[in-house]
Amino acid sequence: MIRAIMHGCNGHMGQVITGLAAGDEELEIVAGIDLSDHIKNAYPVFSSLEDCDVTADVIIDFCSAKAVDALVDYSVKKQIPAVICTTGLSEGQIKKIKEASASVAVLKSANMSLGINMLLKLLKEAALTLAPAGFDMEIVERHHNQKVDAPSGTALALADSINEALDQSYSYKYDRSKERAKREKTEIGISAVRGGNIVGEHEVIFAGTDEVIEFKHTAYSKAVFAKGAIEAAKFLAGKPAGFYDMSDVIG
């Protein structure tokens, strides 16, 4: 049985993962970390990682960006692999995570769902065919009104996937309201919508002359991310130091 620490256990995603793990025969949550103690769990909950004295094989992180630095330090210090699912990280934090992966296994993904990670692969192939043919590329992402980062980490991952296929030759345009100018051919537009309780929608548009091709992924429940996080934790436990992502889990 794989023993996991749930970092951010009393948040919404932490509780979804807790519920799914309770019925999993391969993974057990043995401790939780959360500043809030308003929820009673079947495992002990600590207010900080440093207070946690429970032995574990892996950490699953679904917390806030400001808590990630301490998580990375703890992961390295205790030599416990970490699945980092928190989004909205700074470039400095991402750099720190990659540096930490030299001494401990770390899996970082902007989106844990199987569907999104398959879409990342499909977009590369589409971009290689459609971009040279003059198609404009736009990404529209929609999330609930409580999400604080925009654009979403997943939208950026989709754009990065396209740009990687095109040798990083495209720039990103986040807001066209501040200038009056024609759209550049070598840009990828990214728009964010926030409202209601939309779990997550990502639409990638390839707009050409007289035809439009659209790729769309809709998450109807946060359970899709929780399932992916659990599978990632099972994959990462016991792995040697290195930087991993969901493509490794799928592969």
mmCIF file with all atom_site columns, N, CA and C in Angstrom, residues 63-135:
data_model
loop_
_atom_site.group_PDB
_atom_site.id
_atom_site.type_symbol
_atom_site.label_atom_id
_atom_site.label_alt_id
_atom_site.label_comp_id
_atom_site.label_asym_id
_atom_site.label_entity_id
_atom_site.label_seq_id
_atom_site.pdbx_PDB_ins_code
_atom_site.Cartn_x
_atom_site.Cartn_y
_atom_site.Cartn_z
_atom_site.occupancy
_atom_site.B_iso_or_equiv
_atom_site.pdbx_formal_charge
_atom_site.auth_seq_id
_atom_site.auth_comp_id
_atom_site.auth_asym_id
_atom_site.auth_atom_id
_atom_site.pdbx_PDB_model_num
ATOM 1   N N  . CYS A 1 63  ? -2.643 22.752 -3.053  1.00 0.00 ? 63  CYS A N  1
ATOM 2   C CA . CYS A 1 63  ? -2.744 23.823 -2.064  1.00 0.00 ? 63  CYS A CA 1
ATOM 3   C C  . CYS A 1 63  ? -2.725 25.171 -2.786  1.00 0.00 ? 63  CYS A C  1
ATOM 4   N N  . SER A 1 64  ? -2.068 26.144 -2.203  1.00 0.00 ? 64  SER A N  1
ATOM 5   C CA . SER A 1 64  ? -1.940 27.460 -2.830  1.00 0.00 ? 64  SER A CA 1
ATOM 6   C C  . SER A 1 64  ? -0.496 27.681 -3.254  1.00 0.00 ? 64  SER A C  1
ATOM 7   N N  . ALA A 1 65  ? -0.300 28.570 -4.201  1.00 0.00 ? 65  ALA A N  1
ATOM 8   C CA . ALA A 1 65  ? 1.037  28.820 -4.729  1.00 0.00 ? 65  ALA A CA 1
ATOM 9   C C  . ALA A 1 65  ? 1.997  29.282 -3.636  1.00 0.00 ? 65  ALA A C  1
ATOM 10  N N  . LYS A 1 66  ? 1.494  30.038 -2.675  1.00 0.00 ? 66  LYS A N  1
ATOM 11  C CA . LYS A 1 66  ? 2.384  30.566 -1.625  1.00 0.00 ? 66  LYS A CA 1
ATOM 12  C C  . LYS A 1 66  ? 2.901  29.468 -0.690  1.00 0.00 ? 66  LYS A C  1
ATOM 13  N N  . ALA A 1 67  ? 2.283  28.283 -0.739  1.00 0.00 ? 67  ALA A N  1
ATOM 14  C CA . ALA A 1 67  ? 2.717  27.186 0.137   1.00 0.00 ? 67  ALA A CA 1
ATOM 15  C C  . ALA A 1 67  ? 3.662  26.216 -0.570  1.00 0.00 ? 67  ALA A C  1
ATOM 16  N N  . VAL A 1 68  ? 3.906  26.423 -1.855  1.00 0.00 ? 68  VAL A N  1
ATOM 17  C CA . VAL A 1 68  ? 4.694  25.466 -2.635  1.00 0.00 ? 68  VAL A CA 1
ATOM 18  C C  . VAL A 1 68  ? 6.177  25.485 -2.272  1.00 0.00 ? 68  VAL A C  1
ATOM 19  N N  . ASP A 1 69  ? 6.730  26.651 -1.960  1.00 0.00 ? 69  ASP A N  1
ATOM 20  C CA . ASP A 1 69  ? 8.156  26.730 -1.613  1.00 0.00 ? 69  ASP A CA 1
ATOM 21  C C  . ASP A 1 69  ? 8.480  25.842 -0.413  1.00 0.00 ? 69  ASP A C  1
ATOM 22  N N  . ALA A 1 70  ? 7.644  25.923 0.622   1.00 0.00 ? 70  ALA A N  1
ATOM 23  C CA . ALA A 1 70  ? 7.853  25.105 1.818   1.00 0.00 ? 70  ALA A CA 1
ATOM 24  C C  . ALA A 1 70  ? 7.688  23.631 1.490   1.00 0.00 ? 70  ALA A C  1
ATOM 25  N N  . LEU A 1 71  ? 6.767  23.315 0.611   1.00 0.00 ? 71  LEU A N  1
ATOM 26  C CA . LEU A 1 71  ? 6.548  21.922 0.191   1.00 0.00 ? 71  LEU A CA 1
ATOM 27  C C  . LEU A 1 71  ? 7.799  21.361 -0.490  1.00 0.00 ? 71  LEU A C  1
ATOM 28  N N  . VAL A 1 72  ? 8.377  22.130 -1.400  1.00 0.00 ? 72  VAL A N  1
ATOM 29  C CA . VAL A 1 72  ? 9.562  21.672 -2.127  1.00 0.00 ? 72  VAL A CA 1
ATOM 30  C C  . VAL A 1 72  ? 10.715 21.455 -1.156  1.00 0.00 ? 72  VAL A C  1
ATOM 31  N N  . ASP A 1 73  ? 10.903 22.383 -0.225  1.00 0.00 ? 73  ASP A N  1
ATOM 32  C CA . ASP A 1 73  ? 11.975 22.245 0.765   1.00 0.00 ? 73  ASP A CA 1
ATOM 33  C C  . ASP A 1 73  ? 11.787 20.982 1.600   1.00 0.00 ? 73  ASP A C  1
ATOM 34  N N  . TYR A 1 74  ? 10.554 20.727 2.005   1.00 0.00 ? 74  TYR A N  1
ATOM 35  C CA . TYR A 1 74  ? 10.243 19.542 2.827   1.00 0.00 ? 74  TYR A CA 1
ATOM 36  C C  . TYR A 1 74  ? 10.470 18.259 2.037   1.00 0.00 ? 74  TYR A C  1
ATOM 37  N N  . SER A 1 75  ? 10.061 18.266 0.776   1.00 0.00 ? 75  SER A N  1
ATOM 38  C CA . SER A 1 75  ? 10.223 17.096 -0.087  1.00 0.00 ? 75  SER A CA 1
ATOM 39  C C  . SER A 1 75  ? 11.692 16.724 -0.227  1.00 0.00 ? 75  SER A C  1
ATOM 40  N N  . VAL A 1 76  ? 12.531 17.722 -0.420  1.00 0.00 ? 76  VAL A N  1
ATOM 41  C CA . VAL A 1 76  ? 13.966 17.479 -0.562  1.00 0.00 ? 76  VAL A CA 1
ATOM 42  C C  . VAL A 1 76  ? 14.563 17.012 0.765   1.00 0.00 ? 76  VAL A C  1
ATOM 43  N N  . LYS A 1 77  ? 14.192 17.697 1.842   1.00 0.00 ? 77  LYS A N  1
ATOM 44  C CA . LYS A 1 77  ? 14.741 17.383 3.166   1.00 0.00 ? 77  LYS A CA 1
ATOM 45  C C  . LYS A 1 77  ? 14.395 15.956 3.587   1.00 0.00 ? 77  LYS A C  1
ATOM 46  N N  . LYS A 1 78  ? 13.142 15.561 3.384   1.00 0.00 ? 78  LYS A N  1
ATOM 47  C CA . LYS A 1 78  ? 12.678 14.245 3.819   1.00 0.00 ? 78  LYS A CA 1
ATOM 48  C C  . LYS A 1 78  ? 12.835 13.171 2.745   1.00 0.00 ? 78  LYS A C  1
ATOM 49  N N  . GLN A 1 79  ? 13.229 13.602 1.538   1.00 0.00 ? 79  GLN A N  1
ATOM 50  C CA . GLN A 1 79  ? 13.372 12.680 0.408   1.00 0.00 ? 79  GLN A CA 1
ATOM 51  C C  . GLN A 1 79  ? 12.069 11.932 0.115   1.00 0.00 ? 79  GLN A C  1
ATOM 52  N N  . ILE A 1 80  ? 10.980 12.696 0.092   1.00 0.00 ? 80  ILE A N  1
ATOM 53  C CA . ILE A 1 80  ? 9.666  12.146 -0.244  1.00 0.00 ? 80  ILE A CA 1
ATOM 54  C C  . ILE A 1 80  ? 9.246  12.716 -1.595  1.00 0.00 ? 80  ILE A C  1
ATOM 55  N N  . PRO A 1 81  ? 9.018  11.890 -2.611  1.00 0.00 ? 81  PRO A N  1
ATOM 56  C CA . PRO A 1 81  ? 8.569  12.373 -3.920  1.00 0.00 ? 81  PRO A CA 1
ATOM 57  C C  . PRO A 1 81  ? 7.291  13.205 -3.784  1.00 0.00 ? 81  PRO A C  1
ATOM 58  N N  . ALA A 1 82  ? 7.132  14.191 -4.660  1.00 0.00 ? 82  ALA A N  1
ATOM 59  C CA . ALA A 1 82  ? 5.972  15.083 -4.577  1.00 0.00 ? 82  ALA A CA 1
ATOM 60  C C  . ALA A 1 82  ? 5.273  15.235 -5.919  1.00 0.00 ? 82  ALA A C  1
ATOM 61  N N  . VAL A 1 83  ? 3.962  15.102 -5.891  1.00 0.00 ? 83  VAL A N  1
ATOM 62  C CA . VAL A 1 83  ? 3.114  15.379 -7.057  1.00 0.00 ? 83  VAL A CA 1
ATOM 63  C C  . VAL A 1 83  ? 2.547  16.777 -6.847  1.00 0.00 ? 83  VAL A C  1
ATOM 64  N N  . ILE A 1 84  ? 3.006  17.741 -7.628  1.00 0.00 ? 84  ILE A N  1
ATOM 65  C CA . ILE A 1 84  ? 2.609  19.139 -7.443  1.00 0.00 ? 84  ILE A CA 1
ATOM 66  C C  . ILE A 1 84  ? 1.539  19.510 -8.466  1.00 0.00 ? 84  ILE A C  1
ATOM 67  N N  . CYS A 1 85  ? 0.327  19.712 -7.952  1.00 0.00 ? 85  CYS A N  1
ATOM 68  C CA . CYS A 1 85  ? -0.814 20.016 -8.823  1.00 0.00 ? 85  CYS A CA 1
ATOM 69  C C  . CYS A 1 85  ? -1.237 21.482 -8.743  1.00 0.00 ? 85  CYS A C  1
ATOM 70  N N  . THR A 1 86  ? -0.672 22.222 -7.799  1.00 0.00 ? 86  THR A N  1
ATOM 71  C CA . THR A 1 86  ? -1.028 23.626 -7.628  1.00 0.00 ? 86  THR A CA 1
ATOM 72  C C  . THR A 1 86  ? -0.641 24.440 -8.864  1.00 0.00 ? 86  THR A C  1
ATOM 73  N N  . THR A 1 87  ? -1.516 25.336 -9.291  1.00 0.00 ? 87  THR A N  1
ATOM 74  C CA . THR A 1 87  ? -1.247 26.182 -10.452 1.00 0.00 ? 87  THR A CA 1
ATOM 75  C C  . THR A 1 87  ? -0.960 27.614 -10.000 1.00 0.00 ? 87  THR A C  1
ATOM 76  N N  . GLY A 1 88  ? -0.666 28.480 -10.977 1.00 0.00 ? 88  GLY A N  1
ATOM 77  C CA . GLY A 1 88  ? -0.398 29.880 -10.669 1.00 0.00 ? 88  GLY A CA 1
ATOM 78  C C  . GLY A 1 88  ? 0.966  30.104 -10.064 1.00 0.00 ? 88  GLY A C  1
ATOM 79  N N  . LEU A 1 89  ? 1.920  29.194 -10.331 1.00 0.00 ? 89  LEU A N  1
ATOM 80  C CA . LEU A 1 89  ? 3.271  29.321 -9.782  1.00 0.00 ? 89  LEU A CA 1
ATOM 81  C C  . LEU A 1 89  ? 4.091  30.336 -10.572 1.00 0.00 ? 89  LEU A C  1
ATOM 82  N N  . SER A 1 90  ? 5.018  30.988 -9.883  1.00 0.00 ? 90  SER A N  1
ATOM 83  C CA . SER A 1 90  ? 5.895  31.955 -10.538 1.00 0.00 ? 90  SER A CA 1
ATOM 84  C C  . SER A 1 90  ? 7.016  31.220 -11.273 1.00 0.00 ? 90  SER A C  1
ATOM 85  N N  . GLU A 1 91  ? 7.704  31.937 -12.149 1.00 0.00 ? 91  GLU A N  1
ATOM 86  C CA . GLU A 1 91  ? 8.839  31.336 -12.852 1.00 0.00 ? 91  GLU A CA 1
ATOM 87  C C  . GLU A 1 91  ? 9.913  30.897 -11.867 1.00 0.00 ? 91  GLU A C  1
ATOM 88  N N  . GLY A 1 92  ? 10.078 31.672 -10.804 1.00 0.00 ? 92  GLY A N  1
ATOM 89  C CA . GLY A 1 92  ? 11.051 31.324 -9.788  1.00 0.00 ? 92  GLY A CA 1
ATOM 90  C C  . GLY A 1 92  ? 10.704 30.022 -9.080  1.00 0.00 ? 92  GLY A C  1
ATOM 91  N N  . GLN A 1 93  ? 9.419  29.826 -8.824  1.00 0.00 ? 93  GLN A N  1
ATOM 92  C CA . GLN A 1 93  ? 8.983  28.598 -8.164  1.00 0.00 ? 93  GLN A CA 1
ATOM 93  C C  . GLN A 1 93  ? 9.152  27.386 -9.080  1.00 0.00 ? 93  GLN A C  1
ATOM 94  N N  . ILE A 1 94  ? 8.835  27.560 -10.341 1.00 0.00 ? 94  ILE A N  1
ATOM 95  C CA . ILE A 1 94  ? 9.009  26.460 -11.294 1.00 0.00 ? 94  ILE A CA 1
ATOM 96  C C  . ILE A 1 94  ? 10.484 26.089 -11.407 1.00 0.00 ? 94  ILE A C  1
ATOM 97  N N  . LYS A 1 95  ? 11.333 27.116 -11.408 1.00 0.00 ? 95  LYS A N  1
ATOM 98  C CA . LYS A 1 95  ? 12.779 26.864 -11.448 1.00 0.00 ? 95  LYS A CA 1
ATOM 99  C C  . LYS A 1 95  ? 13.218 26.099 -10.210 1.00 0.00 ? 95  LYS A C  1
ATOM 100 N N  . LYS A 1 96  ? 12.687 26.479 -9.055  1.00 0.00 ? 96  LYS A N  1
ATOM 101 C CA . LYS A 1 96  ? 13.039 25.813 -7.800  1.00 0.00 ? 96  LYS A CA 1
ATOM 102 C C  . LYS A 1 96  ? 12.601 24.354 -7.826  1.00 0.00 ? 96  LYS A C  1
ATOM 103 N N  . ILE A 1 97  ? 11.434 24.070 -8.369  1.00 0.00 ? 97  ILE A N  1
ATOM 104 C CA . ILE A 1 97  ? 10.925 22.699 -8.463  1.00 0.00 ? 97  ILE A CA 1
ATOM 105 C C  . ILE A 1 97  ? 11.846 21.852 -9.336  1.00 0.00 ? 97  ILE A C  1
ATOM 106 N N  . LYS A 1 98  ? 12.258 22.418 -10.469 1.00 0.00 ? 98  LYS A N  1
ATOM 107 C CA . LYS A 1 98  ? 13.140 21.671 -11.372 1.00 0.00 ? 98  LYS A CA 1
ATOM 108 C C  . LYS A 1 98  ? 14.501 21.427 -10.746 1.00 0.00 ? 98  LYS A C  1
ATOM 109 N N  . GLU A 1 99  ? 14.994 22.398 -9.988  1.00 0.00 ? 99  GLU A N  1
ATOM 110 C CA . GLU A 1 99  ? 16.268 22.214 -9.292  1.00 0.00 ? 99  GLU A CA 1
ATOM 111 C C  . GLU A 1 99  ? 16.143 21.132 -8.221  1.00 0.00 ? 99  GLU A C  1
ATOM 112 N N  . ALA A 1 100 ? 15.006 21.098 -7.539  1.00 0.00 ? 100 ALA A N  1
ATOM 113 C CA . ALA A 1 100 ? 14.776 20.092 -6.498  1.00 0.00 ? 100 ALA A CA 1
ATOM 114 C C  . ALA A 1 100 ? 14.719 18.690 -7.080  1.00 0.00 ? 100 ALA A C  1
ATOM 115 N N  . SER A 1 101 ? 14.266 18.594 -8.323  1.00 0.00 ? 101 SER A N  1
ATOM 116 C CA . SER A 1 101 ? 14.128 17.274 -8.955  1.00 0.00 ? 101 SER A CA 1
ATOM 117 C C  . SER A 1 101 ? 15.473 16.590 -9.193  1.00 0.00 ? 101 SER A C  1
ATOM 118 N N  . ALA A 1 102 ? 16.556 17.322 -8.993  1.00 0.00 ? 102 ALA A N  1
ATOM 119 C CA . ALA A 1 102 ? 17.875 16.715 -9.121  1.00 0.00 ? 102 ALA A CA 1
ATOM 120 C C  . ALA A 1 102 ? 18.173 15.791 -7.941  1.00 0.00 ? 102 ALA A C  1
ATOM 121 N N  . SER A 1 103 ? 17.433 15.985 -6.828  1.00 0.00 ? 103 SER A N  1
ATOM 122 C CA . SER A 1 103 ? 17.691 15.167 -5.638  1.00 0.00 ? 103 SER A CA 1
ATOM 123 C C  . SER A 1 103 ? 16.482 14.364 -5.164  1.00 0.00 ? 103 SER A C  1
ATOM 124 N N  . VAL A 1 104 ? 15.298 14.633 -5.715  1.00 0.00 ? 104 VAL A N  1
ATOM 125 C CA . VAL A 1 104 ? 14.102 13.886 -5.323  1.00 0.00 ? 104 VAL A CA 1
ATOM 126 C C  . VAL A 1 104 ? 13.142 13.868 -6.516  1.00 0.00 ? 104 VAL A C  1
ATOM 127 N N  . ALA A 1 105 ? 12.335 12.828 -6.615  1.00 0.00 ? 105 ALA A N  1
ATOM 128 C CA . ALA A 1 105 ? 11.374 12.723 -7.720  1.00 0.00 ? 105 ALA A CA 1
ATOM 129 C C  . ALA A 1 105 ? 10.252 13.749 -7.548  1.00 0.00 ? 105 ALA A C  1
ATOM 130 N N  . VAL A 1 106 ? 9.997  14.527 -8.602  1.00 0.00 ? 106 VAL A N  1
ATOM 131 C CA . VAL A 1 106 ? 8.937  15.529 -8.583  1.00 0.00 ? 106 VAL A CA 1
ATOM 132 C C  . VAL A 1 106 ? 8.118  15.407 -9.870  1.00 0.00 ? 106 VAL A C  1
ATOM 133 N N  . LEU A 1 107 ? 6.805  15.404 -9.726  1.00 0.00 ? 107 LEU A N  1
ATOM 134 C CA . LEU A 1 107 ? 5.927  15.412 -10.897 1.00 0.00 ? 107 LEU A CA 1
ATOM 135 C C  . LEU A 1 107 ? 5.124  16.697 -10.863 1.00 0.00 ? 107 LEU A C  1
ATOM 136 N N  . LYS A 1 108 ? 5.251  17.492 -11.908 1.00 0.00 ? 108 LYS A N  1
ATOM 137 C CA . LYS A 1 108 ? 4.545  18.777 -12.003 1.00 0.00 ? 108 LYS A CA 1
ATOM 138 C C  . LYS A 1 108 ? 3.683  18.781 -13.246 1.00 0.00 ? 108 LYS A C  1
ATOM 139 N N  . SER A 1 109 ? 2.419  19.100 -13.069 1.00 0.00 ? 109 SER A N  1
ATOM 140 C CA . SER A 1 109 ? 1.518  19.188 -14.218 1.00 0.00 ? 109 SER A CA 1
ATOM 141 C C  . SER A 1 109 ? 0.501  20.290 -13.977 1.00 0.00 ? 109 SER A C  1
ATOM 142 N N  . ALA A 1 110 ? 0.212  21.067 -15.024 1.00 0.00 ? 110 ALA A N  1
ATOM 143 C CA . ALA A 1 110 ? -0.790 22.126 -14.910 1.00 0.00 ? 110 ALA A CA 1
ATOM 144 C C  . ALA A 1 110 ? -2.199 21.547 -14.864 1.00 0.00 ? 110 ALA A C  1
ATOM 145 N N  . ASN A 1 111 ? -2.358 20.343 -15.366 1.00 0.00 ? 111 ASN A N  1
ATOM 146 C CA . ASN A 1 111 ? -3.675 19.700 -15.385 1.00 0.00 ? 111 ASN A CA 1
ATOM 147 C C  . ASN A 1 111 ? -3.470 18.193 -15.274 1.00 0.00 ? 111 ASN A C  1
ATOM 148 N N  . MET A 1 112 ? -4.189 17.571 -14.383 1.00 0.00 ? 112 MET A N  1
ATOM 149 C CA . MET A 1 112 ? -3.976 16.155 -14.102 1.00 0.00 ? 112 MET A CA 1
ATOM 150 C C  . MET A 1 112 ? -4.874 15.229 -14.917 1.00 0.00 ? 112 MET A C  1
ATOM 151 N N  . SER A 1 113 ? -5.785 15.758 -15.718 1.00 0.00 ? 113 SER A N  1
ATOM 152 C CA . SER A 1 113 ? -6.738 14.888 -16.416 1.00 0.00 ? 113 SER A CA 1
ATOM 153 C C  . SER A 1 113 ? -6.103 14.177 -17.614 1.00 0.00 ? 113 SER A C  1
ATOM 154 N N  . LEU A 1 114 ? -6.561 12.957 -17.838 1.00 0.00 ? 114 LEU A N  1
ATOM 155 C CA . LEU A 1 114 ? -6.085 12.164 -18.961 1.00 0.00 ? 114 LEU A CA 1
ATOM 156 C C  . LEU A 1 114 ? -6.437 12.836 -20.283 1.00 0.00 ? 114 LEU A C  1
ATOM 157 N N  . GLY A 1 115 ? -7.651 13.385 -20.364 1.00 0.00 ? 115 GLY A N  1
ATOM 158 C CA . GLY A 1 115 ? -8.116 14.000 -21.603 1.00 0.00 ? 115 GLY A CA 1
ATOM 159 C C  . GLY A 1 115 ? -7.276 15.189 -22.024 1.00 0.00 ? 115 GLY A C  1
ATOM 160 N N  . ILE A 1 116 ? -6.960 16.064 -21.070 1.00 0.00 ? 116 ILE A N  1
ATOM 161 C CA . ILE A 1 116 ? -6.145 17.244 -21.381 1.00 0.00 ? 116 ILE A CA 1
ATOM 162 C C  . ILE A 1 116 ? -4.757 16.834 -21.836 1.00 0.00 ? 116 ILE A C  1
ATOM 163 N N  . ASN A 1 117 ? -4.187 15.844 -21.196 1.00 0.00 ? 117 ASN A N  1
ATOM 164 C CA . ASN A 1 117 ? -2.839 15.429 -21.563 1.00 0.00 ? 117 ASN A CA 1
ATOM 165 C C  . ASN A 1 117 ? -2.804 14.740 -22.920 1.00 0.00 ? 117 ASN A C  1
ATOM 166 N N  . MET A 1 118 ? -3.892 14.096 -23.302 1.00 0.00 ? 118 MET A N  1
ATOM 167 C CA . MET A 1 118 ? -3.989 13.566 -24.660 1.00 0.00 ? 118 MET A CA 1
ATOM 168 C C  . MET A 1 118 ? -4.132 14.712 -25.658 1.00 0.00 ? 118 MET A C  1
ATOM 169 N N  . LEU A 1 119 ? -4.898 15.738 -25.271 1.00 0.00 ? 119 LEU A N  1
ATOM 170 C CA . LEU A 1 119 ? -5.086 16.902 -26.129 1.00 0.00 ? 119 LEU A CA 1
ATOM 171 C C  . LEU A 1 119 ? -3.762 17.617 -26.397 1.00 0.00 ? 119 LEU A C  1
ATOM 172 N N  . LEU A 1 120 ? -2.885 17.672 -25.403 1.00 0.00 ? 120 LEU A N  1
ATOM 173 C CA . LEU A 1 120 ? -1.574 18.297 -25.584 1.00 0.00 ? 120 LEU A CA 1
ATOM 174 C C  . LEU A 1 120 ? -0.810 17.649 -26.738 1.00 0.00 ? 120 LEU A C  1
ATOM 175 N N  . LYS A 1 121 ? -0.920 16.324 -26.838 1.00 0.00 ? 121 LYS A N  1
ATOM 176 C CA . LYS A 1 121 ? -0.242 15.603 -27.912 1.00 0.00 ? 121 LYS A CA 1
ATOM 177 C C  . LYS A 1 121 ? -0.895 15.876 -29.266 1.00 0.00 ? 121 LYS A C  1
ATOM 178 N N  . LEU A 1 122 ? -2.229 15.901 -29.297 1.00 0.00 ? 122 LEU A N  1
ATOM 179 C CA . LEU A 1 122 ? -2.956 16.119 -30.550 1.00 0.00 ? 122 LEU A CA 1
ATOM 180 C C  . LEU A 1 122 ? -2.695 17.510 -31.117 1.00 0.00 ? 122 LEU A C  1
ATOM 181 N N  . LEU A 1 123 ? -2.560 18.496 -30.228 1.00 0.00 ? 123 LEU A N  1
ATOM 182 C CA . LEU A 1 123 ? -2.353 19.868 -30.691 1.00 0.00 ? 123 LEU A CA 1
ATOM 183 C C  . LEU A 1 123 ? -1.023 20.049 -31.409 1.00 0.00 ? 123 LEU A C  1
ATOM 184 N N  . LYS A 1 124 ? -0.019 19.324 -30.971 1.00 0.00 ? 124 LYS A N  1
ATOM 185 C CA . LYS A 1 124 ? 1.277  19.415 -31.649 1.00 0.00 ? 124 LYS A CA 1
ATOM 186 C C  . LYS A 1 124 ? 1.159  18.988 -33.104 1.00 0.00 ? 124 LYS A C  1
ATOM 187 N N  . GLU A 1 125 ? 0.471  17.895 -33.324 1.00 0.00 ? 125 GLU A N  1
ATOM 188 C CA . GLU A 1 125 ? 0.301  17.401 -34.697 1.00 0.00 ? 125 GLU A CA 1
ATOM 189 C C  . GLU A 1 125 ? -0.526 18.373 -35.527 1.00 0.00 ? 125 GLU A C  1
ATOM 190 N N  . ALA A 1 126 ? -1.606 18.897 -34.922 1.00 0.00 ? 126 ALA A N  1
ATOM 191 C CA . ALA A 1 126 ? -2.464 19.841 -35.636 1.00 0.00 ? 126 ALA A CA 1
ATOM 192 C C  . ALA A 1 126 ? -1.700 21.112 -35.999 1.00 0.00 ? 126 ALA A C  1
ATOM 193 N N  . ALA A 1 127 ? -0.896 21.620 -35.059 1.00 0.00 ? 127 ALA A N  1
ATOM 194 C CA . ALA A 1 127 ? -0.158 22.859 -35.294 1.00 0.00 ? 127 ALA A CA 1
ATOM 195 C C  . ALA A 1 127 ? 0.842  22.713 -36.433 1.00 0.00 ? 127 ALA A C  1
ATOM 196 N N  . LEU A 1 128 ? 1.491  21.576 -36.503 1.00 0.00 ? 128 LEU A N  1
ATOM 197 C CA . LEU A 1 128 ? 2.487  21.352 -37.549 1.00 0.00 ? 128 LEU A CA 1
ATOM 198 C C  . LEU A 1 128 ? 1.871  21.377 -38.942 1.00 0.00 ? 128 LEU A C  1
ATOM 199 N N  . THR A 1 129 ? 0.598  20.996 -39.035 1.00 0.00 ? 129 THR A N  1
ATOM 200 C CA . THR A 1 129 ? -0.088 20.999 -40.325 1.00 0.00 ? 129 THR A CA 1
ATOM 201 C C  . THR A 1 129 ? -0.770 22.332 -40.615 1.00 0.00 ? 129 THR A C  1
ATOM 202 N N  . LEU A 1 130 ? -1.439 22.886 -39.595 1.00 0.00 ? 130 LEU A N  1
ATOM 203 C CA . LEU A 1 130 ? -2.313 24.039 -39.828 1.00 0.00 ? 130 LEU A CA 1
ATOM 204 C C  . LEU A 1 130 ? -1.607 25.396 -39.750 1.00 0.00 ? 130 LEU A C  1
ATOM 205 N N  . ALA A 1 131 ? -0.628 25.534 -38.869 1.00 0.00 ? 131 ALA A N  1
ATOM 206 C CA . ALA A 1 131 ? 0.069  26.824 -38.763 1.00 0.00 ? 131 ALA A CA 1
ATOM 207 C C  . ALA A 1 131 ? 0.761  27.216 -40.064 1.00 0.00 ? 131 ALA A C  1
ATOM 208 N N  . PRO A 1 132 ? 1.505  26.312 -40.719 1.00 0.00 ? 132 PRO A N  1
ATOM 209 C CA . PRO A 1 132 ? 2.135  26.679 -41.999 1.00 0.00 ? 132 PRO A CA 1
ATOM 210 C C  . PRO A 1 132 ? 1.117  26.999 -43.087 1.00 0.00 ? 132 PRO A C  1
ATOM 211 N N  . ALA A 1 133 ? -0.113 26.497 -42.920 1.00 0.00 ? 133 ALA A N  1
ATOM 212 C CA . ALA A 1 133 ? -1.166 26.757 -43.904 1.00 0.00 ? 133 ALA A CA 1
ATOM 213 C C  . ALA A 1 133 ? -1.875 28.080 -43.636 1.00 0.00 ? 133 ALA A C  1
ATOM 214 N N  . GLY A 1 134 ? -1.409 28.832 -42.636 1.00 0.00 ? 134 GLY A N  1
ATOM 215 C CA . GLY A 1 134 ? -1.954 30.161 -42.383 1.00 0.00 ? 134 GLY A CA 1
ATOM 216 C C  . GLY A 1 134 ? -3.077 30.228 -41.378 1.00 0.00 ? 134 GLY A C  1
ATOM 217 N N  . PHE A 1 135 ? -3.343 29.159 -40.647 1.00 0.00 ? 135 PHE A N  1
ATOM 218 C CA . PHE A 1 135 ? -4.412 29.186 -39.652 1.00 0.00 ? 135 PHE A CA 1
ATOM 219 C C  . PHE A 1 135 ? -3.992 30.001 -38.432 1.00 0.00 ? 135 PHE A C  1
#
